[in-house]
């Protein structure tokens, strides 16, 4: 189970483990806003597992660069193949080097897109134009990713206790 951390203005800040949240509660760094139904028991106390907590102080820190990872590339590409545009679960997508590694392509934000297995096989070891494919949008390093983008699968859902705090947690029914 995870805990959603809100900043002082009740905006989503990050997601942490419930164990870390309990430590922050006892350290006086956060207040509990929502709880899960599960109990946490020790020899001397019994508390509800925190679902949403709010920071009591504003945390000023440097902006962290977004880590290059398969899940973050999938989130940047909205879990869609960047050649055919079809949305897939994460396991239905592969990394694709726009400029193939054999032709000097690097493994970085500006050269990797998500592709379905069919398009990746069609492209093979060629540039997209050589394979008769066109990118839906050029790969770029994102400046931010949504806080709820911790999901490994767009078909999964956020915890019910988070719904009031994370408004755009899924696609709208009218979204393709």
Short mmCIF file of C-alpha atoms in Angstrom, two decimals:
data_model
loop_
_atom_site.label_atom_id
_atom_site.label_comp_id
_atom_site.label_asym_id
_atom_site.label_seq_id
_atom_site.Cartn_x
_atom_site.Cartn_y
_atom_site.Cartn_z
CA UNK A 1 0.00 0.00 0.00
CA UNK A 2 1.11 3.52 -0.74
CA UNK A 3 0.34 6.90 0.78
CA UNK A 4 -0.32 10.05 -1.22
CA UNK A 5 1.53 13.09 0.15
CA UNK A 6 -0.07 16.50 -0.35
CA UNK A 7 1.78 19.79 -0.06
CA UNK A 8 0.55 22.55 2.24
CA UNK A 9 -1.92 23.71 -0.41
CA UNK A 10 -3.45 20.21 -0.66
CA UNK A 11 -1.88 19.55 -4.06
CA UNK A 12 -0.39 16.09 -4.79
CA UNK A 13 3.33 16.15 -4.06
CA UNK A 14 4.55 12.55 -4.18
CA UNK A 15 3.74 8.96 -3.33
CA UNK A 16 5.50 7.14 -0.50
CA UNK A 17 5.19 3.84 1.32
CA UNK A 18 2.73 3.70 4.22
CA UNK A 19 5.68 2.82 6.50
CA UNK A 20 7.45 6.07 5.58
CA UNK A 21 4.18 7.95 6.15
CA UNK A 22 3.85 6.50 9.66
CA UNK A 23 7.39 7.65 10.48
CA UNK A 24 6.55 11.14 9.19
CA UNK A 25 3.39 11.20 11.32
CA UNK A 26 5.32 10.38 14.48
CA UNK A 27 8.05 12.87 13.53
CA UNK A 28 5.37 15.59 13.33
CA UNK A 29 6.06 16.31 9.65
CA UNK A 30 2.60 15.45 8.30
CA UNK A 31 -1.02 15.27 9.32
CA UNK A 32 -3.36 12.47 8.26
CA UNK A 33 -6.07 13.55 5.82
CA UNK A 34 -7.50 10.16 4.73
CA UNK A 35 -7.09 6.65 6.12
CA UNK A 36 -7.43 3.13 4.74
CA UNK A 37 -9.61 0.62 6.61
CA UNK A 38 -6.58 -1.49 7.58
CA UNK A 39 -5.12 -1.20 11.08
CA UNK A 40 -1.44 -0.95 11.95
CA UNK A 41 -0.76 -2.58 15.30
CA UNK A 42 2.19 -2.59 17.61
CA UNK A 43 2.51 -3.74 21.20
CA UNK A 44 1.30 -0.40 22.54
CA UNK A 45 -0.75 1.29 19.80
CA UNK A 46 -3.24 0.66 17.02
CA UNK A 47 -3.71 3.23 14.24
CA UNK A 48 -5.36 3.26 10.84
CA UNK A 49 -3.05 2.98 7.83
CA UNK A 50 -2.58 6.47 6.32
CA UNK A 51 -3.92 6.84 2.77
CA UNK A 52 -3.37 10.59 2.31
CA UNK A 53 -1.18 12.87 4.41
CA UNK A 54 -0.45 16.61 4.18
CA UNK A 55 2.92 18.22 4.80
CA UNK A 56 2.92 20.61 7.74
CA UNK A 57 5.87 22.61 6.41
CA UNK A 58 6.71 23.69 2.91
CA UNK A 59 9.61 21.69 1.55
CA UNK A 60 11.99 23.75 -0.53
CA UNK A 61 14.35 21.71 -2.57
CA UNK A 62 15.91 21.35 -5.92
CA UNK A 63 13.85 19.99 -8.75
CA UNK A 64 14.87 16.46 -9.48
CA UNK A 65 15.46 15.42 -13.06
CA UNK A 66 12.96 12.88 -14.30
CA UNK A 67 14.57 9.48 -14.28
CA UNK A 68 14.88 7.80 -17.67
CA UNK A 69 13.03 4.51 -17.31
CA UNK A 70 10.67 2.29 -19.27
CA UNK A 71 7.65 3.31 -17.21
CA UNK A 72 8.46 7.03 -17.51
CA UNK A 73 8.87 6.74 -21.30
CA UNK A 74 5.52 4.91 -21.44
CA UNK A 75 3.90 7.68 -19.39
CA UNK A 76 5.41 10.38 -21.60
CA UNK A 77 4.03 8.53 -24.65
CA UNK A 78 0.64 7.99 -22.94
CA UNK A 79 1.01 4.20 -23.21
CA UNK A 80 0.57 4.52 -26.99
CA UNK A 81 2.66 3.10 -29.80
CA UNK A 82 4.31 6.15 -31.34
CA UNK A 83 3.94 4.69 -34.84
CA UNK A 84 0.36 3.36 -35.03
CA UNK A 85 -1.09 5.35 -32.09
CA UNK A 86 -2.79 2.37 -30.42
CA UNK A 87 -2.91 2.40 -26.61
CA UNK A 88 -1.49 -0.71 -24.88
CA UNK A 89 -0.76 -1.99 -21.43
CA UNK A 90 2.91 -1.65 -20.51
CA UNK A 91 3.63 -5.30 -21.28
CA UNK A 92 2.34 -4.73 -24.84
CA UNK A 93 4.94 -2.03 -25.53
CA UNK A 94 8.66 -2.11 -26.22
CA UNK A 95 11.44 0.46 -26.30
CA UNK A 96 12.27 1.54 -29.80
CA UNK A 97 15.40 3.43 -30.77
CA UNK A 98 14.30 5.98 -33.39
CA UNK A 99 17.86 6.03 -34.70
CA UNK A 100 18.90 2.37 -34.28
CA UNK A 101 21.82 1.63 -31.97
CA UNK A 102 23.63 0.02 -34.90
CA UNK A 103 23.52 3.41 -36.63
CA UNK A 104 24.84 5.30 -33.61
CA UNK A 105 21.54 5.93 -31.83
CA UNK A 106 21.69 6.52 -28.08
CA UNK A 107 19.43 5.21 -25.32
CA UNK A 108 18.05 8.50 -24.04
CA UNK A 109 14.86 10.56 -23.90
CA UNK A 110 15.43 12.09 -27.34
CA UNK A 111 15.89 8.76 -29.16
CA UNK A 112 13.53 6.31 -27.41
CA UNK A 113 9.80 5.92 -28.02
CA UNK A 114 7.32 3.24 -27.07
CA UNK A 115 6.25 0.94 -29.90
CA UNK A 116 3.93 -2.03 -30.08
CA UNK A 117 5.55 -5.33 -30.98
CA UNK A 118 4.13 -5.24 -34.53
CA UNK A 119 5.46 -1.78 -35.36
CA UNK A 120 8.80 -2.48 -33.68
CA UNK A 121 9.19 -5.64 -35.77
CA UNK A 122 8.19 -3.78 -38.95
CA UNK A 123 10.71 -1.02 -38.23
CA UNK A 124 13.40 -3.53 -37.31
CA UNK A 125 16.91 -2.08 -37.55
CA UNK A 126 15.96 0.91 -39.70
CA UNK A 127 15.01 4.54 -39.30
CA UNK A 128 11.22 5.10 -39.29
CA UNK A 129 11.14 6.63 -42.80
CA UNK A 130 13.12 3.66 -44.18
CA UNK A 131 10.44 1.31 -42.81
CA UNK A 132 7.54 3.41 -44.09
CA UNK A 133 6.61 4.53 -40.57
CA UNK A 134 6.03 8.00 -39.19
CA UNK A 135 6.39 9.11 -35.57
CA UNK A 136 3.22 10.54 -34.00
CA UNK A 137 5.36 13.07 -32.15
CA UNK A 138 9.11 13.54 -31.69
CA UNK A 139 10.63 12.10 -28.51
CA UNK A 140 11.63 14.77 -26.00
CA UNK A 141 12.80 14.83 -22.42
CA UNK A 142 9.74 15.65 -20.30
CA UNK A 143 9.83 18.57 -17.89
CA UNK A 144 7.36 16.85 -15.55
CA UNK A 145 5.24 13.75 -15.16
CA UNK A 146 1.89 13.61 -13.36
CA UNK A 147 2.09 12.57 -9.71
CA UNK A 148 -0.26 9.67 -10.22
CA UNK A 149 1.81 8.33 -13.01
CA UNK A 150 3.18 5.69 -10.68
CA UNK A 151 0.85 3.18 -12.28
CA UNK A 152 2.54 0.51 -14.31
CA UNK A 153 -0.66 -0.02 -16.24
CA UNK A 154 -3.18 2.52 -17.50
CA UNK A 155 -5.96 0.01 -16.81
CA UNK A 156 -5.19 0.06 -13.08
CA UNK A 157 -6.90 2.50 -10.76
CA UNK A 158 -5.92 4.76 -7.91
CA UNK A 159 -6.95 3.96 -4.35
CA UNK A 160 -10.47 5.17 -3.59
CA UNK A 161 -9.16 7.27 -0.67
CA UNK A 162 -7.13 9.37 -3.14
CA UNK A 163 -10.03 10.24 -5.46
CA UNK A 164 -10.81 13.61 -3.81
CA UNK A 165 -7.18 14.70 -4.05
CA UNK A 166 -6.20 13.51 -7.53
CA UNK A 167 -8.80 14.77 -9.96
CA UNK A 168 -7.38 13.67 -13.31
CA UNK A 169 -6.48 10.17 -12.25
CA UNK A 170 -7.72 8.48 -15.39
CA UNK A 171 -8.87 9.05 -18.93
CA UNK A 172 -12.29 10.54 -19.43
CA UNK A 173 -14.88 8.29 -21.03
CA UNK A 174 -14.77 10.44 -24.16
CA UNK A 175 -11.00 9.97 -24.51
CA UNK A 176 -10.04 7.66 -27.40
#
